[in-house]
Coordinates of C-alpha atoms and ligand atoms in Angstrom, one line a residue:
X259 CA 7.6 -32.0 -1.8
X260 CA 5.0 -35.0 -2.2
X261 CA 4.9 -35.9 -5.6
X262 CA 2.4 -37.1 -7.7
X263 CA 3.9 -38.1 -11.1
X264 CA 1.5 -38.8 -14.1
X265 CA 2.9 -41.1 -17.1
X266 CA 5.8 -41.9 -15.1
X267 CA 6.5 -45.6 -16.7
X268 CA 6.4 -43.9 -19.8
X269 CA 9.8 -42.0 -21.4
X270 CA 10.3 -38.9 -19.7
X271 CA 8.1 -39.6 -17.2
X272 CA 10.7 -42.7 -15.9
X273 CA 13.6 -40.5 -16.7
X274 CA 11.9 -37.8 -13.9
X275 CA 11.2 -40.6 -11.4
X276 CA 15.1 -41.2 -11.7
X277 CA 16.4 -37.2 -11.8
X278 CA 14.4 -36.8 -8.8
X279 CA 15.2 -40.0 -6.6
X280 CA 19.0 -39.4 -7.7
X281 CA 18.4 -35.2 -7.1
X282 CA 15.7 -35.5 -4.0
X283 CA 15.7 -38.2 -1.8
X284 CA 13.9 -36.9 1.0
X285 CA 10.8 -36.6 -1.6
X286 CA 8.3 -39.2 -1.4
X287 CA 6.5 -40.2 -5.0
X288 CA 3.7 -42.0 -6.1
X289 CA 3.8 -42.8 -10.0
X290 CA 0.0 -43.2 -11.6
X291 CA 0.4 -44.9 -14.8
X292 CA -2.4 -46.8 -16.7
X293 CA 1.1 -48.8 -18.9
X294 CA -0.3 -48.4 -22.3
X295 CA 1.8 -49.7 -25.0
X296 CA 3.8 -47.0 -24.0
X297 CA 4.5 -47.6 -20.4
X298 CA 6.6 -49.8 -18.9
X299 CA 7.3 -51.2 -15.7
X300 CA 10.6 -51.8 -16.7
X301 CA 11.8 -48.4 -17.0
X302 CA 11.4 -48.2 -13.4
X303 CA 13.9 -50.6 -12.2
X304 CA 16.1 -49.8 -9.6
X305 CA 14.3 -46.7 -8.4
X306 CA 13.8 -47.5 -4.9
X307 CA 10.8 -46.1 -2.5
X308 CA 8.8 -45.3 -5.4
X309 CA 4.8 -45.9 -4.9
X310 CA 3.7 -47.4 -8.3
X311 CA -0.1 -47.3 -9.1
X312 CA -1.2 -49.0 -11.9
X313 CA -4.3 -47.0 -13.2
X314 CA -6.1 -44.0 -15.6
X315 CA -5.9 -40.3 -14.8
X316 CA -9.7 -40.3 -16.4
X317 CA -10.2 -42.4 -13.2
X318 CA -10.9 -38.7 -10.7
X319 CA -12.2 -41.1 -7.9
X320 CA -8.8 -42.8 -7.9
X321 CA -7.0 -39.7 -8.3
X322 CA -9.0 -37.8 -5.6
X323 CA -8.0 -40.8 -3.0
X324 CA -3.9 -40.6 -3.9
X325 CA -3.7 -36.9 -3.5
X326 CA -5.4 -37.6 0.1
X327 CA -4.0 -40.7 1.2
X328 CA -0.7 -39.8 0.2
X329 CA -0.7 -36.3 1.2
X330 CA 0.2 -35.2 -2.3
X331 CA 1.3 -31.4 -2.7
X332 CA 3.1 -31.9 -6.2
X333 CA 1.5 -33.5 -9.4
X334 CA 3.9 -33.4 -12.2
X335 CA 1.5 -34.4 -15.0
X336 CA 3.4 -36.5 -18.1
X337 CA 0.8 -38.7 -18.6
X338 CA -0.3 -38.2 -22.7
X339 CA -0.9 -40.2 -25.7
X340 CA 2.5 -38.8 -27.2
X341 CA 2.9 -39.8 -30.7
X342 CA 2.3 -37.7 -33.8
X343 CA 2.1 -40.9 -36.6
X344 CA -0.3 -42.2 -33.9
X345 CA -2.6 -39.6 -33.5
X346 CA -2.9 -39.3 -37.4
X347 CA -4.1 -42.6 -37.9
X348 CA -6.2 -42.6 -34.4
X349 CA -7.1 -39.5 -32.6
X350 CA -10.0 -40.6 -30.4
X351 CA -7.3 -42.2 -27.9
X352 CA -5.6 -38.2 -27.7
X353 CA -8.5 -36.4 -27.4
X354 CA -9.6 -39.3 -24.5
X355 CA -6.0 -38.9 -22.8
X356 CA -4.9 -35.8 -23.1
X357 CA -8.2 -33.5 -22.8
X358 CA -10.5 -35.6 -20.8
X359 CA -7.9 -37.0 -18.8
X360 CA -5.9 -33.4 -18.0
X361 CA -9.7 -32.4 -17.1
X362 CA -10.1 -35.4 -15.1
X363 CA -6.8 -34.8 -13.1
X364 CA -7.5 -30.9 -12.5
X365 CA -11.0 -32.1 -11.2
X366 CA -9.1 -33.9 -8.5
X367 CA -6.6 -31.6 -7.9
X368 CA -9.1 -28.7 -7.0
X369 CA -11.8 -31.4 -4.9
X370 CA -8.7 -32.1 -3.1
X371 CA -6.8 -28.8 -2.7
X372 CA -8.9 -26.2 -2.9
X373 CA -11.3 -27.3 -0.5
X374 CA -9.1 -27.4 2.1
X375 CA -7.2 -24.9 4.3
X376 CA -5.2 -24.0 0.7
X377 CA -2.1 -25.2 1.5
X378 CA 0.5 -24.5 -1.2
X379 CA 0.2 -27.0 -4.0
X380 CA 1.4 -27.6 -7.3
X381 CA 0.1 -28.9 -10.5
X382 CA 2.7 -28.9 -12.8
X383 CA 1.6 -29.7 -16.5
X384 CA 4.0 -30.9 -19.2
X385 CA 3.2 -30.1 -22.6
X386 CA 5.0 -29.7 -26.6
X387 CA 6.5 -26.9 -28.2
X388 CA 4.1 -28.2 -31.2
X389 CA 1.1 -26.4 -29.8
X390 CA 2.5 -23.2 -31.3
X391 CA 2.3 -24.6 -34.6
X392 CA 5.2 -24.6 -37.7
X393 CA 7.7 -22.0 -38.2
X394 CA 9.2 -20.7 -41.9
X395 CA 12.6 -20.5 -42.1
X396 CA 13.4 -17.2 -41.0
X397 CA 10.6 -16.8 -38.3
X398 CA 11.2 -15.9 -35.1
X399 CA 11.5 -18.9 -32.4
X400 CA 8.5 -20.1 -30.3
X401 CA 8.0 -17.7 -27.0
X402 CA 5.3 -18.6 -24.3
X403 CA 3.4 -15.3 -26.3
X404 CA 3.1 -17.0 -29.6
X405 CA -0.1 -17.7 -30.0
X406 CA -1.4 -21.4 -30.6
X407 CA -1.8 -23.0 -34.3
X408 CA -1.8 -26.6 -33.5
X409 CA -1.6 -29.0 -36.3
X410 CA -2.0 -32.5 -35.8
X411 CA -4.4 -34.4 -33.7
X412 CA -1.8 -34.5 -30.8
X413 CA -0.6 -30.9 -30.7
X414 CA -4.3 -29.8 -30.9
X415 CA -5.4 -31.8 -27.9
X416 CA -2.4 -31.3 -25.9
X417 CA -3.3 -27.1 -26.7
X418 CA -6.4 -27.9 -25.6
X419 CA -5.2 -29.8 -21.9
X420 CA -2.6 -26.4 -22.0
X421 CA -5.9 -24.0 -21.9
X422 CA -7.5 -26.0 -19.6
X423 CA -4.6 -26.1 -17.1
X424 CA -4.8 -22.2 -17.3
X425 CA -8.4 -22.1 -17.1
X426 CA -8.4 -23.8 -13.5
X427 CA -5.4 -21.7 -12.5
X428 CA -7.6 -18.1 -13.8
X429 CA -11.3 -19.4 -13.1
X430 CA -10.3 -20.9 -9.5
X431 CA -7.0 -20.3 -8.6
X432 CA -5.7 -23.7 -8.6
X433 CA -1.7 -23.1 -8.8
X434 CA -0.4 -24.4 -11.8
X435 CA 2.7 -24.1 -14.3
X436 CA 3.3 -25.4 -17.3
X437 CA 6.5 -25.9 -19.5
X438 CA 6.3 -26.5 -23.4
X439 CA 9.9 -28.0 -24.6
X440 CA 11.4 -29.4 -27.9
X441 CA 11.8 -33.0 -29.1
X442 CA 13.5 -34.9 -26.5
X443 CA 15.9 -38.0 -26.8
X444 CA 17.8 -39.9 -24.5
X445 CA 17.6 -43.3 -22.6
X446 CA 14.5 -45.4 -22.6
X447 CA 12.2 -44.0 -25.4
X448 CA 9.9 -45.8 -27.2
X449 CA 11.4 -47.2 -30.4
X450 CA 8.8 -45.3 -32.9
X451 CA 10.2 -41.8 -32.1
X452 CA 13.0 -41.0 -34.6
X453 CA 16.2 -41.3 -32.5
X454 CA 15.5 -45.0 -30.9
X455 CA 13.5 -46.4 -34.0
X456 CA 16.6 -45.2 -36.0
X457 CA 19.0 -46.4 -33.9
X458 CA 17.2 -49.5 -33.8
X459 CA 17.5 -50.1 -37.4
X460 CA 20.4 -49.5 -38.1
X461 CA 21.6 -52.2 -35.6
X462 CA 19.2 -54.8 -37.6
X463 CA 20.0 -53.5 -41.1
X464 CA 16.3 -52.3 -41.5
X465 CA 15.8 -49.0 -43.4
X466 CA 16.0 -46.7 -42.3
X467 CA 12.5 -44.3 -43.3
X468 CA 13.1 -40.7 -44.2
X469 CA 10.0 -38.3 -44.4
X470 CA 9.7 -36.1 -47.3
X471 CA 12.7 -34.3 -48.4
X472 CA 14.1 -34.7 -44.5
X473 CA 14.7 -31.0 -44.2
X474 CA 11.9 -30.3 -41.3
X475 CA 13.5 -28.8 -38.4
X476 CA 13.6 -29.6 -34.9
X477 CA 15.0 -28.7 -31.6
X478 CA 16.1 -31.5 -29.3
X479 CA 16.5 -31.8 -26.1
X480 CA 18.5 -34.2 -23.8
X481 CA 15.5 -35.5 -21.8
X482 CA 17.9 -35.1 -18.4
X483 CA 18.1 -31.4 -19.6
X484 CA 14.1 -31.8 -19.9
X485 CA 14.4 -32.9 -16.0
X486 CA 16.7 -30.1 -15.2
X487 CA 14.3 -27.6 -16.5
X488 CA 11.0 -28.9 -14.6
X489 CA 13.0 -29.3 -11.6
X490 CA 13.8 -25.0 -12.3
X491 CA 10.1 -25.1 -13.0
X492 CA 9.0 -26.5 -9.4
X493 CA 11.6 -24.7 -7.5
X494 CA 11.5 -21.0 -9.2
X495 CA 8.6 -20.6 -11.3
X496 CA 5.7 -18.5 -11.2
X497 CA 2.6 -19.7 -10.5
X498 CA 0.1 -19.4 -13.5
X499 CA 2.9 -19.2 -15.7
X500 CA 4.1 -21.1 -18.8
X501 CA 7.7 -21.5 -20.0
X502 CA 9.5 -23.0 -22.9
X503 CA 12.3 -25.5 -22.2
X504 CA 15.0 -25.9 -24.8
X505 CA 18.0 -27.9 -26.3
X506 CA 19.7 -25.1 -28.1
X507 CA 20.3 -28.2 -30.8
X508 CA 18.0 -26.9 -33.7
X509 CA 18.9 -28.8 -36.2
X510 CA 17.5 -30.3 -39.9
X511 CA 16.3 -34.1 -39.3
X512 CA 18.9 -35.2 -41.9
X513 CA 21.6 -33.8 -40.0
X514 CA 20.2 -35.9 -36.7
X515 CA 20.6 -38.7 -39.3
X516 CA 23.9 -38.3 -40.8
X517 CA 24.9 -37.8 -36.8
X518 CA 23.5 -41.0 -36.1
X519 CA 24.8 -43.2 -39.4
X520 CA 28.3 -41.8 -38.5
X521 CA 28.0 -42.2 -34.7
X522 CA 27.1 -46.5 -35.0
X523 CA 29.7 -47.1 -38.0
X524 CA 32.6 -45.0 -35.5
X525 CA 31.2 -47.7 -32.4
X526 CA 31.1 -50.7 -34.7
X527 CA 34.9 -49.7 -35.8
X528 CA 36.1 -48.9 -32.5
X529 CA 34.2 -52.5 -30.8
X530 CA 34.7 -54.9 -33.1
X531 CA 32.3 -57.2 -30.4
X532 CA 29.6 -54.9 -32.1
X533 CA 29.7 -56.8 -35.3
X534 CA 29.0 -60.4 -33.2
X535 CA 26.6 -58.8 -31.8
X536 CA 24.0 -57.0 -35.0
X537 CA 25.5 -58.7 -37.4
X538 CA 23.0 -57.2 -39.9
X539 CA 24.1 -54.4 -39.6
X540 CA 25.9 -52.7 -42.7
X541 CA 28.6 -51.5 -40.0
X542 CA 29.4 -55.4 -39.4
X543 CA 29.9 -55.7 -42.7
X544 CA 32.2 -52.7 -43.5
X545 CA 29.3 -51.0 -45.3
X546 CA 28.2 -47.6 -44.1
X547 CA 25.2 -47.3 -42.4
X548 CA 24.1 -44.4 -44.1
X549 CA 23.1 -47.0 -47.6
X550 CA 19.7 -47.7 -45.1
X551 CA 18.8 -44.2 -45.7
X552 CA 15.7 -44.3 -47.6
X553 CA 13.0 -41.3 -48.4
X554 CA 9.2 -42.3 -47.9
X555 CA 6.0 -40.2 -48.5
X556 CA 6.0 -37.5 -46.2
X557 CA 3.6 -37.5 -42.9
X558 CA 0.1 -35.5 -43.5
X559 CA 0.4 -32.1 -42.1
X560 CA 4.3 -32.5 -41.3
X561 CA 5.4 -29.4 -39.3
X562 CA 7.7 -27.6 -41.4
X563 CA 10.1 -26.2 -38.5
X564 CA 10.0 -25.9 -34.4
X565 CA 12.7 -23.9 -32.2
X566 CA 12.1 -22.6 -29.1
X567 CA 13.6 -19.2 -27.9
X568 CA 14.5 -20.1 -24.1
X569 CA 14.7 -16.6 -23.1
X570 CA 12.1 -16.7 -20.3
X571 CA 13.6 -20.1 -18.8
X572 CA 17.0 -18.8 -19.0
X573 CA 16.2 -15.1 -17.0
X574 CA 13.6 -16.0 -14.5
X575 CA 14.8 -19.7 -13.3
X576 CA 18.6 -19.8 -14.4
X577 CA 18.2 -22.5 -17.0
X578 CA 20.3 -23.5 -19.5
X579 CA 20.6 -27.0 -21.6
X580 CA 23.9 -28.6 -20.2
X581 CA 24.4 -30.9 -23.2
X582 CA 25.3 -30.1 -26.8
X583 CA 23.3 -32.6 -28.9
X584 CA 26.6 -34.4 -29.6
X585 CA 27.5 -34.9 -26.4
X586 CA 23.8 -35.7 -25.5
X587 CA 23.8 -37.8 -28.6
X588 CA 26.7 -40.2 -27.9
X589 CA 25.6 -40.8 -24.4
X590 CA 22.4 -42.0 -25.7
X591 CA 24.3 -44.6 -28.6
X592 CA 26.0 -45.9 -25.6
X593 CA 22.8 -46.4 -23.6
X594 CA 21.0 -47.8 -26.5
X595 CA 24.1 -49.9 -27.2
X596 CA 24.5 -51.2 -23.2
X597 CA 21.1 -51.9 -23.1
X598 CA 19.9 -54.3 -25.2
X599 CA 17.9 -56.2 -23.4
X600 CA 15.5 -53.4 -22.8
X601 CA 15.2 -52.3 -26.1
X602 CA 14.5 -56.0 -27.4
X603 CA 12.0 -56.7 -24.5
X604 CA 10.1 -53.8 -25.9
X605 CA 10.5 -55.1 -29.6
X606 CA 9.1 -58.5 -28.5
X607 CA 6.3 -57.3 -26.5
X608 CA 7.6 -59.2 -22.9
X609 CA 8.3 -55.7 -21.7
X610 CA 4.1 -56.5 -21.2
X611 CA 5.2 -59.7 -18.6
X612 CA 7.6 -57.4 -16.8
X613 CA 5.7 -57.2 -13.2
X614 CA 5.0 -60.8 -13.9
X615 CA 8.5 -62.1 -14.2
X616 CA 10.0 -59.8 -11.6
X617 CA 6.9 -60.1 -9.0
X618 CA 5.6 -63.6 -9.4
X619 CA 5.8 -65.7 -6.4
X620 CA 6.5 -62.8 -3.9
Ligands
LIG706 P1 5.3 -41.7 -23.6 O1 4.3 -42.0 -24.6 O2 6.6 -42.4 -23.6 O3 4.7 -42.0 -22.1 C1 3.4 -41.7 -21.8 C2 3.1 -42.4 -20.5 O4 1.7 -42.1 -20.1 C3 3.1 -44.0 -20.6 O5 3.7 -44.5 -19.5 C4 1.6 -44.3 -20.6 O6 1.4 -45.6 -20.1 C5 1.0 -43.2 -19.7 N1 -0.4 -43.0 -20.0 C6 -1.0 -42.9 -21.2 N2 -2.3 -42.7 -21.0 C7 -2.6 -42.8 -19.7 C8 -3.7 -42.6 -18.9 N3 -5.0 -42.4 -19.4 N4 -3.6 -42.7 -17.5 C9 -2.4 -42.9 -17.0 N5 -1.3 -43.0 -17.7 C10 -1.3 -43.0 -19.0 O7 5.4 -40.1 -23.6 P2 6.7 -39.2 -23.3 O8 7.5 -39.1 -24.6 O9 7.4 -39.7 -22.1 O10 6.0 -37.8 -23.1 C11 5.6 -37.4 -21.7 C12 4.9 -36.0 -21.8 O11 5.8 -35.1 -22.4 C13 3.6 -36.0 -22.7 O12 2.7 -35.2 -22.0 C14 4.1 -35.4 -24.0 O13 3.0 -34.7 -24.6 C15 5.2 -34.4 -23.5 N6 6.2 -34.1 -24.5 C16 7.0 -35.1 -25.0 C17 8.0 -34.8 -25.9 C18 8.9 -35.8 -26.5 O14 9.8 -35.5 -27.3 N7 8.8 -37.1 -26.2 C19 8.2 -33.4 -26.3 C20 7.4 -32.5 -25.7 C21 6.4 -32.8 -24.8
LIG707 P1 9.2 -37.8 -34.1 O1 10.3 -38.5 -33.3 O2 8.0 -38.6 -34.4 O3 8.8 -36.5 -33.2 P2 7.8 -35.3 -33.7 O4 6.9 -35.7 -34.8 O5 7.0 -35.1 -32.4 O6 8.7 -34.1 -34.0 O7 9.8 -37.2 -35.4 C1 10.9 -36.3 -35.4 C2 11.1 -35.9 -36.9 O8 11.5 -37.0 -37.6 C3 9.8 -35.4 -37.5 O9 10.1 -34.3 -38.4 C4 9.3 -36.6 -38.3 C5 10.6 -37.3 -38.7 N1 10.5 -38.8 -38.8 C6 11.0 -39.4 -40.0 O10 11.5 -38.7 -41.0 N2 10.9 -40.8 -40.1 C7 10.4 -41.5 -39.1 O11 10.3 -42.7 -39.2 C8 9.9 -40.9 -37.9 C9 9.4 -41.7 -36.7 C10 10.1 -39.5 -37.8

């Protein structure tokens, strides 16, 4: 394969870039990546060969030219305006990403693939379990046959890139997949997502906010597990189909909470170098760090429940999460934990002078 990999300075986009150098070394990859806040340069350190290009996916003229010049057969497609609290208080930016810019790569895609001798290609689109909407307590999980009831400004326009992905696949045969998973976690995710900004607080003694009653349920997945099941995607899947990617962790966001207080005040006990290090943290102090916990006014239009029934992933491409969410869970304290310097370069904003400071002069 020859891959093309959208959003890939961004969370799980950098965490793919790494699966696959570490999985598939004979691949070449170009990453397209416009680094928004959200992208960062950063998170692609130390993965060698990789053909970074800084620009927009609305850009089709710029796409058009990789696919060609780089002989691209593969786009794996992250790139998205991804956050929920965002897309409340700004939608344009969602609708411009994710719709025009999905349209914008497919445009490409079929100028440059289907014009050809149609060679066997792949677009790959990577999209939310949140399209399908929120589940009561005793519904049935979230198949690929559930039909779409987007609610917020970023599940409706990432339904809306998901139906134009199929459109291109039905209307001129483009061949496409796309995979719908659960909340993901796991090294170098933006700090406003609840695991890392959580995390992140707790180490500074900041509060730690909890929406509404705290009760909404989600389904999280260890983002290497994510990579694991778009890998299965790319190497089993059937063209024109979709297929939901799980954790098997659904669990109530107080629960991910508790988890997490209990998690830093065990590290701060067991490295007492912790407490030196955040000392305003309640754990440096003796305090537990569950006294941050602190219930705010719930998010507009909060989405009661998500889970994800994997059965279709599971039968037709052999996957299964390999990580419980404890085990996924402590790996990710100890990255957040080893890492600081990442973490505080994005909290400072010099994450920004990152191609600066490690290109200058060369
Ligand atoms: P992210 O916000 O961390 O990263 C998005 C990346 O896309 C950034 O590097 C950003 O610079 C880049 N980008 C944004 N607009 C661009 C544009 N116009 N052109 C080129 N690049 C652009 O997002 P993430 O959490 O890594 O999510 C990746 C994908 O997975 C998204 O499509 C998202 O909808 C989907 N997804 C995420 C989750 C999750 O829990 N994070 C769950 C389900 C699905
Ligand atoms: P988030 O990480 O934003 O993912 P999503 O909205 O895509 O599920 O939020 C996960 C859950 O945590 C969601 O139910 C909202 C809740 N949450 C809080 O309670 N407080 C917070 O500060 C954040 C960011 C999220």
């Amino acid at each position: 394969m020859n891959l093309l990999v959208t959003g890939g300075a961004g969370f799980i986009g950098a965490n793919f870039v790494h699966y696959w150098r570490a999985h598939h070394p004979e691949n070449a990859i170009t990453v397209l990546d416009a680094l928004t806040y959200a992208g960062n340069r950063a998170n692609l350190a130390g993965a060698n060969g990789v053909h970074f290009v800084e620009g927009d996916i609305r850009d089709t003229a710029l796409v058009e030219s990789l696919l060609a010049e780089k002989t691209i057969d593969t786009i794996v497609h992250f790139a998205a305006e991804s956050h929920v609290d965002r897309s409340i208080h700004g939608p344009a930016a969602f609708i411009d990403t994710n719709i025009l810019g999905t349209m914008s790569l497919l445009t490409a895609a079929r100028a440059q693939w289907l014009a050809g001798d149609g060679k066997p290609h792949r677009f790959h689109h990577v999209s939310t379990d949140e399209v399908y909407g929120s589940l009561g307590p005793t519904d049935p999980a979230f198949s690929e046959t559930t039909p779409y009831a987007p609610n917020s400004p970023y599940s409706a326009s990432k339904a809306a890139s998901d139906h134009l992905v199929r459109a291109w696949h039905h209307t001129y045969g483009l061949q496409v997949t796309t995979s719908n998973c659960s909340n993901n976690y796991g090294p170098y995710q933006f700090p406003e997502k609840l695991i890392p900004l959580f995390l992140i607080n707790a180490l500074h003694g900041r509060s730690l906010p909890i929406y509404g009653d705290g009760m909404q349920i989600r389904d999280w997945l260890h983002v290497e597990d994510h990579c694991r099941g778009i890998e299965a995607v790319l190497h089993r899947g059937r063209v024109g189909e979709t297929y939901n990617i799980g954790g098997g962790a659904e669990l109530p966001n107080i629960a991910v909470i508790d988890t997490l207080c209990a998690a830093v005040d065990a590290a701060f006990a067991a490295d007492p170098a912790l407490a030196t290090r955040f000392p305003d943290a309640p754990a440096a102090q003796g305090q537990p760090t569950e006294t941050l916990k602190t219930w705010v006014k719930d998010r507009p239009g909060h989405d009661r429940r998500y889970a994800i029934d994997e059965t279709r992933a599971r039968t037709e491409l052999g996957y299964v999460p390999a990580r419980s969410f404890d085990q996924g869970f402590a790996a990710t304290l100890r990255w957040y934990l080893d890492n600081e310097a990442w973490w505080r370069g994005v909290l400072d904003g010099s994450y920004r002078d990152w191609v600066e400071t490690n290109y200058s002069g060369r």
